[in-house]
Amino acid sequence: MPILQRQLQTVFGPDAQFRDEYQEMAVRKILHKERVLVVQKTGWGKSLVYFLATKILRQRGEGATIIISPLLSLARNQIDSTRKYGIIAESINSQQNSKHEERKQLVSRCNNGQCDVLFITPEQLQKEEFIQLLSQLKIALFVVDEAHCISDWGHDFRPDYRRIRQLLNSLPSNIGVLATTATANNRVIEDVAKQLGNCEVIRGPLLRESLNLHKLYLPTLEEKCAWILNNINRLPGSGIIYATTIKECERLAEWLRSNQIAAYSYHSDLNELVKIELEEKLIRNELKVLVSTIALGMGFDKEDIGFVIHYYTPKSLIEYYQQIGRAGRKNSQSYCILLYCRK
């Protein structure tokens, strides 16, 4: 049995298979220290590629994996998912381990084999002190998650992502480099590939057959609220309502709670401990819905989200695709409902 198949089955059981030939191909290429851009639909298993590769690299006695991740909620969610691979992950961000000595100890743990994956928010790349610290880390794999953020054409462009190219130029040439995204058109792919250097693009279809897309014309806020209240308990499991502003999230969640719906608001102004508690409640199905801004968007992985409702019209199809991608990863049927008005 090929080593990749054997390693996959040690994680997921004796019947485990790669989703398709491209998933196995991506793992194989980064193990051979190539540069790869993976553009595959939400739920395809992009994180499996870099976590499985990390497990194999560590077993070979090679260095740690660095993952540039745009959102703390995404990093937290993925750190939890590393346990099934038998690897250990930690993060460096502005909310925790802010002292230089703590970060130095974390790098030391990575070098000593006590930590396998280090998640980094892109803002850290601004800091010369951090770049110098990173130079002391033994790295085997460098990953850029949600790689469309690198591009000027990306819907969630952040200048810190542009520093990734500089960082790559300063790293040893004998490491694998992987960039992943579910939302990249041809212009974005071309720009990301240019930023990463010479890389191969592995691209697949973006269709998700488990998602049922619906749109409802509701011209007033009152009609939207009434529809949600009358229908939310008919929707399967727990889910997410995307709203535009923090006030909108809080107002809608409070109104739903006043009508005996287990709803809470989620946004960037919340304390990190509160965010963690809400994420865990959603994962454990202890609430019906989180009313969220885009703070709970890219990459958040709960396999059985039953529905996603858009209280507003997203700014672009890319944003819409990212957000409905939270639903239906293991469900045979999930519902994505866009409530829109003429505006």
mmCIF file of C-alpha atoms in Angstrom, residues 7-178:
data_model
loop_
_atom_site.group_PDB
_atom_site.id
_atom_site.type_symbol
_atom_site.label_atom_id
_atom_site.label_comp_id
_atom_site.label_asym_id
_atom_site.label_seq_id
_atom_site.Cartn_x
_atom_site.Cartn_y
_atom_site.Cartn_z
ATOM 1 C CA GLN A 7 -1.049 7.463 6.501
ATOM 2 C CA LEU A 8 -4.552 8.556 5.480
ATOM 3 C CA GLN A 9 -6.001 5.363 6.921
ATOM 4 C CA THR A 10 -4.114 5.715 10.212
ATOM 5 C CA VAL A 11 -5.999 8.997 10.670
ATOM 6 C CA PHE A 12 -9.445 8.233 9.231
ATOM 7 C CA GLY A 13 -9.761 4.455 9.451
ATOM 8 C CA PRO A 14 -9.118 1.409 7.231
ATOM 9 C CA ASP A 15 -11.673 2.395 4.575
ATOM 10 C CA ALA A 16 -10.439 5.959 4.092
ATOM 11 C CA GLN A 17 -9.727 7.104 0.532
ATOM 12 C CA PHE A 18 -8.546 10.397 -0.907
ATOM 13 C CA ARG A 19 -11.463 12.467 -2.159
ATOM 14 C CA ASP A 20 -9.974 12.480 -5.658
ATOM 15 C CA GLU A 21 -6.635 12.169 -7.452
ATOM 16 C CA TYR A 22 -5.909 15.884 -6.976
ATOM 17 C CA GLN A 23 -5.965 15.655 -3.186
ATOM 18 C CA GLU A 24 -3.328 12.926 -3.228
ATOM 19 C CA MET A 25 -1.372 14.788 -5.927
ATOM 20 C CA ALA A 26 -1.235 17.960 -3.823
ATOM 21 C CA VAL A 27 0.117 16.071 -0.788
ATOM 22 C CA ARG A 28 2.711 14.315 -2.908
ATOM 23 C CA LYS A 29 3.942 17.529 -4.541
ATOM 24 C CA ILE A 30 4.470 19.458 -1.324
ATOM 25 C CA LEU A 31 6.241 16.454 0.203
ATOM 26 C CA HIS A 32 8.614 16.755 -2.772
ATOM 27 C CA LYS A 33 9.189 20.441 -1.838
ATOM 28 C CA GLU A 34 7.252 21.850 -4.781
ATOM 29 C CA ARG A 35 5.089 24.991 -4.820
ATOM 30 C CA VAL A 36 1.371 24.399 -5.326
ATOM 31 C CA LEU A 37 -1.774 26.548 -5.476
ATOM 32 C CA VAL A 38 -4.921 24.526 -4.736
ATOM 33 C CA VAL A 39 -8.225 26.035 -5.896
ATOM 34 C CA GLN A 40 -10.985 23.656 -4.814
ATOM 35 C CA LYS A 41 -14.541 23.996 -3.549
ATOM 36 C CA THR A 42 -15.393 24.541 0.104
ATOM 37 C CA GLY A 43 -15.515 21.226 1.949
ATOM 38 C CA TRP A 44 -13.156 19.499 -0.530
ATOM 39 C CA GLY A 45 -10.527 18.905 2.145
ATOM 40 C CA LYS A 46 -7.799 21.465 1.582
ATOM 41 C CA SER A 47 -6.768 21.314 5.245
ATOM 42 C CA LEU A 48 -6.304 17.542 4.935
ATOM 43 C CA VAL A 49 -3.576 18.207 2.366
ATOM 44 C CA TYR A 50 -1.374 20.254 4.673
ATOM 45 C CA PHE A 51 -2.137 18.411 7.916
ATOM 46 C CA LEU A 52 -1.456 14.983 6.400
ATOM 47 C CA ALA A 53 1.740 16.303 4.790
ATOM 48 C CA THR A 54 2.776 17.740 8.167
ATOM 49 C CA LYS A 55 2.278 14.365 9.854
ATOM 50 C CA ILE A 56 4.490 12.641 7.263
ATOM 51 C CA LEU A 57 7.162 15.353 7.357
ATOM 52 C CA ARG A 58 7.352 15.161 11.142
ATOM 53 C CA GLN A 59 7.676 11.387 11.018
ATOM 54 C CA ARG A 60 10.644 11.915 8.708
ATOM 55 C CA GLY A 61 12.217 14.156 11.335
ATOM 56 C CA GLU A 62 11.747 17.329 9.306
ATOM 57 C CA GLY A 63 10.734 20.786 10.522
ATOM 58 C CA ALA A 64 7.393 22.333 11.449
ATOM 59 C CA THR A 65 4.606 23.736 9.275
ATOM 60 C CA ILE A 66 3.835 27.457 9.203
ATOM 61 C CA ILE A 67 0.263 28.416 8.233
ATOM 62 C CA ILE A 68 -0.705 32.013 7.462
ATOM 63 C CA SER A 69 -4.379 32.226 8.420
ATOM 64 C CA PRO A 70 -6.513 35.369 8.091
ATOM 65 C CA LEU A 71 -8.949 34.904 10.980
ATOM 66 C CA LEU A 72 -8.478 33.887 14.620
ATOM 67 C CA SER A 73 -11.750 31.936 14.522
ATOM 68 C CA LEU A 74 -10.457 29.941 11.552
ATOM 69 C CA ALA A 75 -7.130 29.221 13.274
ATOM 70 C CA ARG A 76 -8.890 28.115 16.481
ATOM 71 C CA ASN A 77 -11.201 25.853 14.517
ATOM 72 C CA GLN A 78 -8.296 24.246 12.664
ATOM 73 C CA ILE A 79 -6.145 23.839 15.780
ATOM 74 C CA ASP A 80 -8.939 21.702 17.218
ATOM 75 C CA SER A 81 -9.049 19.601 14.044
ATOM 76 C CA THR A 82 -5.331 18.713 14.189
ATOM 77 C CA ARG A 83 -5.897 16.314 17.082
ATOM 78 C CA LYS A 84 -7.250 13.584 14.825
ATOM 79 C CA TYR A 85 -4.008 13.689 12.827
ATOM 80 C CA GLY A 86 -1.917 13.119 15.940
ATOM 81 C CA ILE A 87 -0.149 16.455 15.519
ATOM 82 C CA ILE A 88 -0.020 19.494 17.797
ATOM 83 C CA ALA A 89 -0.787 23.037 16.650
ATOM 84 C CA GLU A 90 -0.500 26.430 18.308
ATOM 85 C CA SER A 91 -0.843 30.019 17.153
ATOM 86 C CA ILE A 92 0.892 33.371 17.336
ATOM 87 C CA ASN A 93 -1.434 36.357 17.178
ATOM 88 C CA SER A 94 -2.079 39.751 18.706
ATOM 89 C CA GLN A 95 -4.563 38.346 21.244
ATOM 90 C CA GLN A 96 -2.196 35.964 22.999
ATOM 91 C CA ASN A 97 1.498 35.095 23.528
ATOM 92 C CA SER A 98 2.338 38.750 22.816
ATOM 93 C CA LYS A 99 5.530 38.681 24.906
ATOM 94 C CA HIS A 100 8.737 37.982 23.014
ATOM 95 C CA GLU A 101 9.859 35.354 25.536
ATOM 96 C CA GLU A 102 6.594 33.389 25.122
ATOM 97 C CA ARG A 103 7.001 33.373 21.361
ATOM 98 C CA LYS A 104 10.613 32.341 21.655
ATOM 99 C CA GLN A 105 9.573 29.378 23.812
ATOM 100 C CA LEU A 106 6.924 28.417 21.243
ATOM 101 C CA VAL A 107 9.517 28.413 18.443
ATOM 102 C CA SER A 108 11.749 26.275 20.656
ATOM 103 C CA ARG A 109 8.908 23.770 21.182
ATOM 104 C CA CYS A 110 8.463 23.543 17.394
ATOM 105 C CA ASN A 111 12.182 22.925 16.893
ATOM 106 C CA ASN A 112 12.168 20.250 19.630
ATOM 107 C CA GLY A 113 9.227 18.361 18.088
ATOM 108 C CA GLN A 114 6.727 19.384 20.790
ATOM 109 C CA CYS A 115 4.639 21.445 18.372
ATOM 110 C CA ASP A 116 4.112 20.581 14.694
ATOM 111 C CA VAL A 117 2.035 23.440 13.262
ATOM 112 C CA LEU A 118 2.266 27.155 13.929
ATOM 113 C CA PHE A 119 -0.646 29.341 12.849
ATOM 114 C CA ILE A 120 0.225 32.990 12.229
ATOM 115 C CA THR A 121 -2.093 35.893 11.490
ATOM 116 C CA PRO A 122 -0.782 38.021 8.598
ATOM 117 C CA GLU A 123 -0.453 41.142 10.774
ATOM 118 C CA GLN A 124 2.569 39.531 12.434
ATOM 119 C CA LEU A 125 4.493 39.907 9.175
ATOM 120 C CA GLN A 126 4.698 43.677 9.815
ATOM 121 C CA LYS A 127 7.015 43.145 12.774
ATOM 122 C CA GLU A 128 10.766 42.908 12.240
ATOM 123 C CA GLU A 129 11.147 41.266 15.658
ATOM 124 C CA PHE A 130 8.776 38.503 14.579
ATOM 125 C CA ILE A 131 10.541 37.949 11.236
ATOM 126 C CA GLN A 132 13.850 37.559 13.077
ATOM 127 C CA LEU A 133 12.245 35.071 15.467
ATOM 128 C CA LEU A 134 10.838 33.116 12.527
ATOM 129 C CA SER A 135 14.338 32.812 11.059
ATOM 130 C CA GLN A 136 15.217 30.592 14.043
ATOM 131 C CA LEU A 137 12.425 28.136 13.235
ATOM 132 C CA LYS A 138 13.103 24.906 11.317
ATOM 133 C CA ILE A 139 10.422 24.965 8.615
ATOM 134 C CA ALA A 140 9.488 22.073 6.306
ATOM 135 C CA LEU A 141 6.201 23.406 4.898
ATOM 136 C CA PHE A 142 4.859 26.925 4.376
ATOM 137 C CA VAL A 143 1.081 27.292 3.873
ATOM 138 C CA VAL A 144 -1.021 30.294 2.903
ATOM 139 C CA ASP A 145 -4.677 29.641 3.717
ATOM 140 C CA GLU A 146 -7.406 31.669 1.975
ATOM 141 C CA ALA A 147 -4.760 32.640 -0.561
ATOM 142 C CA HIS A 148 -7.054 34.943 -2.559
ATOM 143 C CA CYS A 149 -6.229 37.499 0.159
ATOM 144 C CA ILE A 150 -2.771 37.788 -1.413
ATOM 145 C CA SER A 151 -4.249 39.259 -4.546
ATOM 146 C CA ASP A 152 -5.169 42.860 -5.330
ATOM 147 C CA TRP A 153 -8.287 41.342 -6.852
ATOM 148 C CA GLY A 154 -9.153 39.362 -3.718
ATOM 149 C CA HIS A 155 -12.477 40.246 -2.094
ATOM 150 C CA ASP A 156 -10.892 40.476 1.361
ATOM 151 C CA PHE A 157 -7.599 42.112 0.370
ATOM 152 C CA ARG A 158 -5.250 42.822 3.267
ATOM 153 C CA PRO A 159 -1.886 44.555 2.721
ATOM 154 C CA ASP A 160 -0.156 42.237 5.196
ATOM 155 C CA TYR A 161 -0.616 39.364 2.757
ATOM 156 C CA ARG A 162 1.636 41.153 0.268
ATOM 157 C CA ARG A 163 4.550 40.655 2.657
ATOM 158 C CA ILE A 164 4.316 36.896 2.174
ATOM 159 C CA ARG A 165 6.398 37.119 -0.986
ATOM 160 C CA GLN A 166 9.184 38.876 0.926
ATOM 161 C CA LEU A 167 9.012 36.219 3.640
ATOM 162 C CA LEU A 168 9.168 33.404 1.093
ATOM 163 C CA ASN A 169 12.269 34.954 -0.454
ATOM 164 C CA SER A 170 13.973 34.880 2.946
ATOM 165 C CA LEU A 171 13.134 31.219 3.658
ATOM 166 C CA PRO A 172 15.212 28.214 2.538
ATOM 167 C CA SER A 173 14.440 27.051 -1.012
ATOM 168 C CA ASN A 174 14.087 23.394 0.032
ATOM 169 C CA ILE A 175 10.660 23.689 1.686
ATOM 170 C CA GLY A 176 7.242 22.884 0.296
ATOM 171 C CA VAL A 177 4.905 25.812 -0.319
ATOM 172 C CA LEU A 178 1.133 25.420 -0.504
#
